[in-house]
Amino acid sequence: LHEAVVVYDWRAGKPCRSFHGHNKEITKLACFAGSTWIFSASRDKTVLMWDFAGGADPIQTFCRHELVINGVAVSPDGSKLCTGSRDNSMCLWDIETGRCLQKNTISRNLVTHVCWVPGGTSIVQTSEDKTIRVWDSRSWQVMNTFPAKQYIQTHCDISPNCNHLLSSSNGFQGQGCEATLWDLRQPGCKVVEYRGHIQTTACCVFLPPSIGSPALVASASFDSSIKIWDQNSAACLCTLSLDGSGPLVEIARLYNALTPTLREIARLYNALTPTLREIARFYTALTPTLREIARLYNALTPTLREIAPLYTALTPTLREIARLYNALTPTLREIARLYNALTPTLREIARF
């Protein structure tokens, strides 16, 4: 099964076609938008081209690499194919003829993924040497190299506006495992990192833009989860855990199915943002008052502690006073009555 290309109807959840031709495991797939072409790369060192609307046999074979092919990308005009391999080489092919037009080998450049910049002549590739390289498809030379990361770079993607590059890292127990946003206009400029996976982040993609929603990116990991991130703030907006599924190595196949849900998440996030900001404002405004209350509480605490034993010591005396007061009350009332009765007589005596 790992040697076959199987096309699914994702709405129905059923396979609709399968193609057989490789004799080892398939590593990467690529399609050309607006066509029925499918390209499959394999551990058998070849790339096969299939026509979904055609027959069962491949319509083109690309064979010149010496080791497993891990990267395959189609040029924006559909005339060229780029492939990258663990044999340290990058190849450029003519799709119509299957002829290899260019091959360039760089020491230790064990390619893990390649992607073509939309509408351009540049190609980006990641490598096991932890480096990201940008190639010029016309000269077939490296134009720019991004600073090496701490861990192997497993995947890359280009934003729809071609301004940013996304790469993902190998790792374990939360070390590495991040996706990184780079500015393609300033080679080597790291914008933000997306951290939260606990095992290798195998795939990272930009999600389709939507009016009124923030820019989103998605990452898939060996920890069996997919995370959706705010591209600019690097806030994790959603985690989809697929426990028991094993390592997740690709997210492109979920792209269209997830987009409406992701947009709804983004809409709710935007709707909540003003409320969250208002809460933050009130919290900030209340903080000085809360600090003053805490200060007064701390200042009064020794006094209150001193009063407590005095209150405890005085309690028996106060109870005795209350008892005597209650006992004397009838006598005091009688004295008051006699006083009132004698008052006229005393006043008459005083007059005489």
mmCIF file of C-alpha atoms in Angstrom:
data_model
loop_
_atom_site.group_PDB
_atom_site.id
_atom_site.type_symbol
_atom_site.label_atom_id
_atom_site.label_comp_id
_atom_site.label_asym_id
_atom_site.label_seq_id
_atom_site.Cartn_x
_atom_site.Cartn_y
_atom_site.Cartn_z
ATOM 1 C CA LEU A 1 0.000 0.000 0.000
ATOM 2 C CA HIS A 2 2.884 2.389 0.779
ATOM 3 C CA GLU A 3 4.056 1.998 -2.823
ATOM 4 C CA ALA A 4 0.711 3.121 -4.316
ATOM 5 C CA VAL A 5 -0.733 6.568 -4.980
ATOM 6 C CA VAL A 6 -4.312 6.535 -3.707
ATOM 7 C CA VAL A 7 -6.676 9.435 -4.467
ATOM 8 C CA TYR A 8 -9.576 9.923 -2.040
ATOM 9 C CA ASP A 9 -12.865 11.746 -2.239
ATOM 10 C CA TRP A 10 -12.485 13.430 1.143
ATOM 11 C CA ARG A 11 -16.178 14.331 1.369
ATOM 12 C CA ALA A 12 -17.230 10.705 1.010
ATOM 13 C CA GLY A 13 -14.129 9.361 2.771
ATOM 14 C CA LYS A 14 -13.618 6.775 0.051
ATOM 15 C CA PRO A 15 -10.797 6.091 -2.446
ATOM 16 C CA CYS A 16 -11.677 6.840 -6.037
ATOM 17 C CA ARG A 17 -8.449 5.891 -7.864
ATOM 18 C CA SER A 18 -5.103 4.262 -7.198
ATOM 19 C CA PHE A 19 -1.880 4.193 -9.199
ATOM 20 C CA HIS A 20 0.867 1.551 -8.956
ATOM 21 C CA GLY A 21 4.376 1.858 -10.357
ATOM 22 C CA HIS A 22 6.892 2.424 -7.552
ATOM 23 C CA ASN A 23 8.706 -0.525 -5.998
ATOM 24 C CA LYS A 24 9.506 1.229 -2.716
ATOM 25 C CA GLU A 25 7.725 3.533 -0.263
ATOM 26 C CA ILE A 26 6.361 6.855 -1.569
ATOM 27 C CA THR A 27 7.816 9.842 0.285
ATOM 28 C CA LYS A 28 6.171 12.946 -1.221
ATOM 29 C CA LEU A 29 3.306 13.922 -3.531
ATOM 30 C CA ALA A 30 2.743 17.089 -5.543
ATOM 31 C CA CYS A 31 -0.061 18.328 -7.777
ATOM 32 C CA PHE A 32 -0.308 21.135 -10.295
ATOM 33 C CA ALA A 33 -3.285 23.432 -9.673
ATOM 34 C CA GLY A 34 -5.830 23.475 -12.463
ATOM 35 C CA SER A 35 -4.617 20.188 -13.934
ATOM 36 C CA THR A 36 -5.092 16.472 -13.295
ATOM 37 C CA TRP A 37 -1.361 15.824 -12.848
ATOM 38 C CA ILE A 38 0.026 14.033 -9.809
ATOM 39 C CA PHE A 39 3.752 13.637 -9.096
ATOM 40 C CA SER A 40 4.972 10.970 -6.661
ATOM 41 C CA ALA A 41 8.502 10.754 -5.224
ATOM 42 C CA SER A 42 9.784 7.500 -3.799
ATOM 43 C CA ARG A 43 12.556 5.684 -1.997
ATOM 44 C CA ASP A 44 13.154 3.902 -5.306
ATOM 45 C CA LYS A 45 14.996 7.106 -6.427
ATOM 46 C CA THR A 46 12.374 8.060 -9.039
ATOM 47 C CA VAL A 47 9.522 10.497 -9.505
ATOM 48 C CA LEU A 48 6.515 9.288 -11.508
ATOM 49 C CA MET A 49 3.949 11.549 -13.160
ATOM 50 C CA TRP A 50 0.327 10.416 -13.300
ATOM 51 C CA ASP A 51 -2.805 11.762 -14.951
ATOM 52 C CA PHE A 52 -5.821 11.394 -12.656
ATOM 53 C CA ALA A 53 -8.106 11.556 -15.702
ATOM 54 C CA GLY A 54 -5.915 9.210 -17.759
ATOM 55 C CA GLY A 55 -4.797 5.612 -17.690
ATOM 56 C CA ALA A 56 -3.274 3.493 -14.943
ATOM 57 C CA ASP A 57 0.327 3.858 -16.139
ATOM 58 C CA PRO A 58 2.645 6.813 -15.406
ATOM 59 C CA ILE A 59 2.858 9.357 -18.235
ATOM 60 C CA GLN A 60 6.418 10.413 -17.359
ATOM 61 C CA THR A 61 9.370 9.114 -15.334
ATOM 62 C CA PHE A 62 12.110 11.269 -13.795
ATOM 63 C CA CYS A 63 15.158 9.225 -12.880
ATOM 64 C CA ARG A 64 18.639 10.536 -12.073
ATOM 65 C CA HIS A 65 18.950 10.660 -8.293
ATOM 66 C CA GLU A 66 21.082 8.130 -6.438
ATOM 67 C CA LEU A 67 19.148 7.998 -3.134
ATOM 68 C CA VAL A 68 15.629 8.495 -1.791
ATOM 69 C CA ILE A 69 13.831 11.598 -3.124
ATOM 70 C CA ASN A 70 12.263 13.719 -0.363
ATOM 71 C CA GLY A 71 11.266 16.851 -2.259
ATOM 72 C CA VAL A 72 9.186 17.508 -5.363
ATOM 73 C CA ALA A 73 7.663 20.786 -6.613
ATOM 74 C CA VAL A 74 6.141 22.017 -9.876
ATOM 75 C CA SER A 75 6.987 25.410 -11.390
ATOM 76 C CA PRO A 76 4.190 28.022 -11.439
ATOM 77 C CA ASP A 77 3.781 27.652 -15.233
ATOM 78 C CA GLY A 78 3.702 23.853 -15.085
ATOM 79 C CA SER A 79 6.660 23.372 -17.423
ATOM 80 C CA LYS A 80 9.404 22.409 -14.939
ATOM 81 C CA LEU A 81 9.779 20.025 -12.038
ATOM 82 C CA CYS A 82 12.205 20.404 -9.134
ATOM 83 C CA THR A 83 13.344 17.424 -7.065
ATOM 84 C CA GLY A 84 15.628 17.086 -4.054
ATOM 85 C CA SER A 85 17.237 13.971 -2.627
ATOM 86 C CA ARG A 86 19.303 12.577 0.219
ATOM 87 C CA ASP A 87 22.114 12.226 -2.334
ATOM 88 C CA ASN A 88 22.823 15.946 -1.603
ATOM 89 C CA SER A 89 21.513 17.034 -5.018
ATOM 90 C CA MET A 90 18.789 19.226 -6.481
ATOM 91 C CA CYS A 91 17.538 18.492 -10.025
ATOM 92 C CA LEU A 92 15.510 20.561 -12.486
ATOM 93 C CA TRP A 93 13.455 18.692 -15.089
ATOM 94 C CA ASP A 94 11.514 19.427 -18.250
ATOM 95 C CA ILE A 95 8.095 17.932 -17.540
ATOM 96 C CA GLU A 96 7.125 17.362 -21.171
ATOM 97 C CA THR A 97 10.265 15.452 -22.150
ATOM 98 C CA GLY A 98 11.341 14.089 -18.765
ATOM 99 C CA ARG A 99 14.874 15.374 -19.445
ATOM 100 C CA CYS A 100 17.072 16.551 -16.560
ATOM 101 C CA LEU A 101 18.008 20.167 -17.321
ATOM 102 C CA GLN A 102 20.165 20.909 -14.276
ATOM 103 C CA LYS A 103 21.730 19.054 -11.365
ATOM 104 C CA ASN A 104 23.634 20.639 -8.504
ATOM 105 C CA THR A 105 25.204 18.739 -5.613
ATOM 106 C CA ILE A 106 26.166 20.426 -2.337
ATOM 107 C CA SER A 107 28.029 18.558 0.398
ATOM 108 C CA ARG A 108 25.788 17.509 3.336
ATOM 109 C CA ASN A 109 22.680 18.937 1.647
ATOM 110 C CA LEU A 110 20.400 15.999 2.463
ATOM 111 C CA VAL A 111 17.187 17.514 1.128
ATOM 112 C CA THR A 112 14.025 17.088 3.235
ATOM 113 C CA HIS A 113 11.550 19.260 1.291
ATOM 114 C CA VAL A 114 11.308 21.702 -1.622
ATOM 115 C CA CYS A 115 8.727 24.320 -2.598
ATOM 116 C CA TRP A 116 8.510 26.729 -5.528
ATOM 117 C CA VAL A 117 7.830 30.410 -4.760
ATOM 118 C CA PRO A 118 4.392 31.162 -6.314
ATOM 119 C CA GLY A 119 4.658 33.161 -9.520
ATOM 120 C CA GLY A 120 8.442 33.358 -9.282
ATOM 121 C CA THR A 121 11.661 31.703 -10.321
ATOM 122 C CA SER A 122 12.927 30.895 -6.809
ATOM 123 C CA ILE A 123 12.851 27.553 -5.038
ATOM 124 C CA VAL A 124 13.211 27.014 -1.293
ATOM 125 C CA GLN A 125 14.544 23.781 0.181
ATOM 126 C CA THR A 126 15.155 22.469 3.694
ATOM 127 C CA SER A 127 17.889 20.031 4.648
ATOM 128 C CA GLU A 128 19.155 17.660 7.295
ATOM 129 C CA ASP A 129 22.157 19.973 7.696
ATOM 130 C CA LYS A 130 19.647 22.340 9.463
ATOM 131 C CA THR A 131 20.008 24.917 6.667
ATOM 132 C CA ILE A 132 17.381 26.553 4.443
ATOM 133 C CA ARG A 133 18.536 27.412 0.927
ATOM 134 C CA VAL A 134 16.911 29.582 -1.749
ATOM 135 C CA TRP A 135 17.717 28.593 -5.337
ATOM 136 C CA ASP A 136 17.474 30.529 -8.601
ATOM 137 C CA SER A 137 15.811 28.176 -11.104
ATOM 138 C CA ARG A 138 17.455 30.012 -14.030
ATOM 139 C CA SER A 139 21.094 29.661 -12.952
ATOM 140 C CA TRP A 140 20.465 26.647 -10.683
ATOM 141 C CA GLN A 141 22.639 28.239 -8.018
ATOM 142 C CA VAL A 142 21.939 29.035 -4.366
ATOM 143 C CA MET A 143 20.888 32.695 -4.041
ATOM 144 C CA ASN A 144 20.516 32.898 -0.248
ATOM 145 C CA THR A 145 21.100 30.729 2.788
ATOM 146 C CA PHE A 146 19.209 31.175 6.045
ATOM 147 C CA PRO A 147 20.971 30.771 9.419
ATOM 148 C CA ALA A 148 21.172 27.136 10.486
ATOM 149 C CA LYS A 149 18.692 26.124 13.173
ATOM 150 C CA GLN A 150 19.515 23.879 16.126
ATOM 151 C CA TYR A 151 17.634 20.901 14.687
ATOM 152 C CA ILE A 152 17.009 19.345 11.245
ATOM 153 C CA GLN A 153 14.553 21.357 9.142
ATOM 154 C CA THR A 154 11.820 18.987 7.970
ATOM 155 C CA HIS A 155 9.472 21.062 5.814
ATOM 156 C CA CYS A 156 8.916 24.496 4.273
ATOM 157 C CA ASP A 157 6.109 26.551 2.728
ATOM 158 C CA ILE A 158 5.728 29.976 1.097
ATOM 159 C CA SER A 159 2.998 32.487 2.006
ATOM 160 C CA PRO A 160 0.437 33.356 -0.706
ATOM 161 C CA ASN A 161 1.881 36.901 -0.992
ATOM 162 C CA CYS A 162 5.426 35.455 -1.262
ATOM 163 C CA ASN A 163 6.661 37.644 1.612
ATOM 164 C CA HIS A 164 7.228 34.927 4.194
ATOM 165 C CA LEU A 165 8.714 31.474 4.521
ATOM 166 C CA LEU A 166 7.632 28.856 7.035
ATOM 167 C CA SER A 167 9.906 26.017 8.165
ATOM 168 C CA SER A 168 9.528 23.257 10.746
ATOM 169 C CA SER A 169 12.029 21.489 13.000
ATOM 170 C CA ASN A 170 12.886 18.027 14.137
ATOM 171 C CA GLY A 171 13.084 17.494 17.910
ATOM 172 C CA PHE A 172 12.049 15.442 20.934
ATOM 173 C CA GLN A 173 10.440 16.025 24.353
ATOM 174 C CA GLY A 174 9.640 19.619 23.393
ATOM 175 C CA GLN A 175 13.232 20.478 22.482
ATOM 176 C CA GLY A 176 13.219 21.851 18.941
ATOM 177 C CA CYS A 177 9.826 20.782 17.519
ATOM 178 C CA GLU A 178 9.016 24.376 16.522
ATOM 179 C CA ALA A 179 7.879 26.022 13.303
ATOM 180 C CA THR A 180 9.598 29.272 12.310
ATOM 181 C CA LEU A 181 8.361 32.232 10.273
ATOM 182 C CA TRP A 182 11.030 33.982 8.170
ATOM 183 C CA ASP A 183 10.923 37.172 6.119
ATOM 184 C CA LEU A 184 11.795 36.258 2.529
ATOM 185 C CA ARG A 185 12.415 39.931 1.717
ATOM 186 C CA GLN A 186 15.205 40.014 4.327
ATOM 187 C CA PRO A 187 16.986 36.658 4.063
ATOM 188 C CA GLY A 188 17.891 35.327 7.479
ATOM 189 C CA CYS A 189 15.363 37.549 9.305
ATOM 190 C CA LYS A 190 13.401 35.394 11.762
ATOM 191 C CA VAL A 191 9.975 36.858 12.557
ATOM 192 C CA VAL A 192 8.396 34.494 15.134
ATOM 193 C CA GLU A 193 8.504 30.892 16.309
ATOM 194 C CA TYR A 194 5.517 28.641 16.958
ATOM 195 C CA ARG A 195 6.219 26.424 19.963
ATOM 196 C CA GLY A 196 3.921 23.865 21.545
ATOM 197 C CA HIS A 197 4.498 20.479 19.915
ATOM 198 C CA ILE A 198 6.384 17.937 22.017
ATOM 199 C CA GLN A 199 7.754 15.849 19.147
ATOM 200 C CA THR A 200 9.088 16.539 15.650
ATOM 201 C CA THR A 201 7.035 19.053 13.681
ATOM 202 C CA ALA A 202 6.946 17.284 10.328
ATOM 203 C CA CYS A 203 4.863 19.719 8.308
ATOM 204 C CA CYS A 204 3.908 23.406 8.339
ATOM 205 C CA VAL A 205 1.690 25.322 5.913
ATOM 206 C CA PHE A 206 0.111 28.729 5.414
ATOM 207 C CA LEU A 207 -3.684 28.494 5.423
ATOM 208 C CA PRO A 208 -5.734 30.249 2.723
ATOM 209 C CA PRO A 209 -6.336 33.932 3.560
ATOM 210 C CA SER A 210 -9.846 35.074 4.434
ATOM 211 C CA ILE A 211 -11.219 38.638 4.561
ATOM 212 C CA GLY A 212 -11.719 39.775 8.147
ATOM 213 C CA SER A 213 -9.684 36.914 9.612
ATOM 214 C CA PRO A 214 -6.099 36.940 10.857
ATOM 215 C CA ALA A 215 -3.406 35.209 8.825
ATOM 216 C CA LEU A 216 -3.158 31.592 9.971
ATOM 217 C CA VAL A 217 -0.577 28.822 9.798
ATOM 218 C CA ALA A 218 -0.918 25.141 10.639
ATOM 219 C CA SER A 219 1.575 22.535 11.823
ATOM 220 C CA ALA A 220 1.440 18.740 12.063
ATOM 221 C CA SER A 221 3.625 16.716 14.414
ATOM 222 C CA PHE A 222 4.780 13.260 15.367
ATOM 223 C CA ASP A 223 2.898 13.910 18.656
ATOM 224 C CA SER A 224 -0.329 13.142 16.713
ATOM 225 C CA SER A 225 -1.624 16.699 16.814
ATOM 226 C CA ILE A 226 -2.329 19.545 14.418
ATOM 227 C CA LYS A 227 -2.039 23.090 15.745
ATOM 228 C CA ILE A 228 -3.474 26.280 14.239
ATOM 229 C CA TRP A 229 -1.532 29.476 14.960
ATOM 230 C CA ASP A 230 -2.052 33.195 14.539
ATOM 231 C CA GLN A 231 0.691 33.933 12.015
ATOM 232 C CA ASN A 232 1.675 37.298 13.493
ATOM 233 C CA SER A 233 1.301 36.804 17.256
ATOM 234 C CA ALA A 234 2.294 33.092 17.287
ATOM 235 C CA ALA A 235 -0.700 32.430 19.575
ATOM 236 C CA CYS A 236 -1.986 28.847 19.352
ATOM 237 C CA LEU A 237 -5.693 29.161 18.482
ATOM 238 C CA CYS A 238 -6.615 25.497 18.261
ATOM 239 C CA THR A 239 -5.155 22.020 18.798
ATOM 240 C CA LEU A 240 -6.607 18.996 17.040
ATOM 241 C CA SER A 241 -5.392 15.856 18.825
ATOM 242 C CA LEU A 242 -5.642 12.620 16.848
ATOM 243 C CA ASP A 243 -4.611 10.193 19.568
ATOM 244 C CA GLY A 244 -3.763 6.759 18.244
ATOM 245 C CA SER A 245 -3.154 7.987 14.706
ATOM 246 C CA GLY A 246 0.630 7.754 15.001
ATOM 247 C CA PRO A 247 3.040 10.405 13.674
ATOM 248 C CA LEU A 248 1.392 13.030 11.443
ATOM 249 C CA VAL A 249 3.690 13.803 8.526
ATOM 250 C CA GLU A 250 1.485 15.831 6.176
ATOM 251 C CA ILE A 251 -1.299 18.378 6.466
ATOM 252 C CA ALA A 252 -1.957 19.408 2.862
ATOM 253 C CA ARG A 253 -4.585 16.700 2.406
ATOM 254 C CA LEU A 254 -6.697 18.305 5.182
ATOM 255 C CA TYR A 255 -6.303 21.776 3.744
ATOM 256 C CA ASN A 256 -9.662 22.267 2.041
ATOM 257 C CA ALA A 257 -11.664 20.257 4.546
ATOM 258 C CA LEU A 258 -10.369 22.226 7.531
ATOM 259 C CA THR A 259 -10.477 25.711 6.030
ATOM 260 C CA PRO A 260 -14.147 26.552 6.921
ATOM 261 C CA THR A 261 -13.578 25.415 10.513
ATOM 262 C CA LEU A 262 -10.321 27.328 10.780
ATOM 263 C CA ARG A 263 -11.987 30.469 9.452
ATOM 264 C CA GLU A 264 -14.757 30.105 12.051
ATOM 265 C CA ILE A 265 -12.111 29.764 14.777
ATOM 266 C CA ALA A 266 -10.442 32.911 13.452
ATOM 267 C CA ARG A 267 -13.788 34.745 13.395
ATOM 268 C CA LEU A 268 -14.522 33.835 17.019
ATOM 269 C CA TYR A 269 -10.979 34.829 17.976
ATOM 270 C CA ASN A 270 -11.487 38.257 16.379
ATOM 271 C CA ALA A 271 -14.903 38.666 18.019
ATOM 272 C CA LEU A 272 -13.433 37.916 21.450
ATOM 273 C CA THR A 273 -10.382 40.138 21.056
ATOM 274 C CA PRO A 274 -12.119 43.479 21.989
ATOM 275 C CA THR A 275 -13.594 41.848 25.121
ATOM 276 C CA LEU A 276 -10.235 40.393 26.106
ATOM 277 C CA ARG A 277 -8.605 43.794 25.582
ATOM 278 C CA GLU A 278 -11.277 45.463 27.772
ATOM 279 C CA ILE A 279 -10.665 42.887 30.500
ATOM 280 C CA ALA A 280 -6.945 43.564 30.235
ATOM 281 C CA ARG A 281 -7.607 47.317 30.479
ATOM 282 C CA PHE A 282 -9.734 46.929 33.632
ATOM 283 C CA TYR A 283 -7.131 44.625 35.137
ATOM 284 C CA THR A 284 -4.414 47.185 34.453
ATOM 285 C CA ALA A 285 -6.543 49.995 35.911
ATOM 286 C CA LEU A 286 -7.353 47.988 39.066
ATOM 287 C CA THR A 287 -3.817 46.802 39.692
ATOM 288 C CA PRO A 288 -2.667 49.945 41.658
ATOM 289 C CA THR A 289 -5.790 49.740 43.879
ATOM 290 C CA LEU A 290 -5.278 46.033 44.502
ATOM 291 C CA ARG A 291 -1.640 46.674 45.373
ATOM 292 C CA GLU A 292 -2.679 49.431 47.886
ATOM 293 C CA ILE A 293 -5.192 47.075 49.490
ATOM 294 C CA ALA A 294 -2.512 44.423 49.791
ATOM 295 C CA ARG A 295 -0.104 46.968 51.325
ATOM 296 C CA LEU A 296 -2.691 48.124 53.913
ATOM 297 C CA TYR A 297 -3.569 44.521 54.715
ATOM 298 C CA ASN A 298 0.102 43.716 55.316
ATOM 299 C CA ALA A 299 0.513 46.868 57.439
ATOM 300 C CA LEU A 300 -2.571 46.100 59.602
ATOM 301 C CA THR A 301 -1.832 42.424 60.092
ATOM 302 C CA PRO A 302 0.586 42.884 63.073
ATOM 303 C CA THR A 303 -1.944 45.213 64.811
ATOM 304 C CA LEU A 304 -4.801 42.760 64.238
ATOM 305 C CA ARG A 305 -2.654 39.958 65.608
ATOM 306 C CA GLU A 306 -1.942 42.076 68.734
ATOM 307 C CA ILE A 307 -5.631 42.893 69.234
ATOM 308 C CA ALA A 308 -6.637 39.248 69.010
ATOM 309 C CA PRO A 309 -4.926 38.102 72.277
ATOM 310 C CA LEU A 310 -6.156 41.246 74.123
ATOM 311 C CA TYR A 311 -9.729 40.555 72.996
ATOM 312 C CA THR A 312 -9.351 36.972 74.182
ATOM 313 C CA ALA A 313 -7.953 38.112 77.569
ATOM 314 C CA LEU A 314 -10.696 40.764 78.116
ATOM 315 C CA THR A 315 -13.599 38.539 77.193
ATOM 316 C CA PRO A 316 -14.143 37.023 80.715
ATOM 317 C CA THR A 317 -14.077 40.523 82.317
ATOM 318 C CA LEU A 318 -16.536 41.894 79.758
ATOM 319 C CA ARG A 319 -18.853 38.961 80.413
ATOM 320 C CA GLU A 320 -18.695 39.632 84.229
ATOM 321 C CA ILE A 321 -19.474 43.319 83.648
ATOM 322 C CA ALA A 322 -22.441 42.323 81.489
ATOM 323 C CA ARG A 323 -23.656 39.933 84.227
ATOM 324 C CA LEU A 324 -23.386 42.636 86.974
ATOM 325 C CA TYR A 325 -25.120 45.158 84.719
ATOM 326 C CA ASN A 326 -28.007 42.773 84.214
ATOM 327 C CA ALA A 327 -28.169 42.054 87.976
ATOM 328 C CA LEU A 328 -28.142 45.771 88.961
ATOM 329 C CA THR A 329 -30.628 46.922 86.359
ATOM 330 C CA PRO A 330 -33.827 46.359 88.530
ATOM 331 C CA THR A 331 -32.226 48.223 91.512
ATOM 332 C CA LEU A 332 -31.161 51.130 89.321
ATOM 333 C CA ARG A 333 -34.677 51.356 87.872
ATOM 334 C CA GLU A 334 -36.161 51.464 91.439
ATOM 335 C CA ILE A 335 -33.709 54.234 92.422
ATOM 336 C CA ALA A 336 -34.706 56.157 89.334
ATOM 337 C CA ARG A 337 -38.423 55.765 90.232
ATOM 338 C CA LEU A 338 -37.891 56.977 93.817
ATOM 339 C CA TYR A 339 -35.794 59.870 92.569
ATOM 340 C CA ASN A 340 -38.552 60.932 90.246
ATOM 341 C CA ALA A 341 -41.141 60.591 93.044
ATOM 342 C CA LEU A 342 -39.053 62.655 95.528
ATOM 343 C CA THR A 343 -38.073 65.385 93.104
ATOM 344 C CA PRO A 344 -41.212 67.624 93.713
ATOM 345 C CA THR A 345 -40.762 67.341 97.521
ATOM 346 C CA LEU A 346 -37.069 68.191 97.311
ATOM 347 C CA ARG A 347 -37.842 71.180 95.120
ATOM 348 C CA GLU A 348 -40.442 72.401 97.692
ATOM 349 C CA ILE A 349 -37.904 71.997 100.531
ATOM 350 C CA ALA A 350 -35.343 73.903 98.503
ATOM 351 C CA ARG A 351 -37.903 76.727 98.029
ATOM 352 C CA PHE A 352 -38.504 77.037 101.783
#
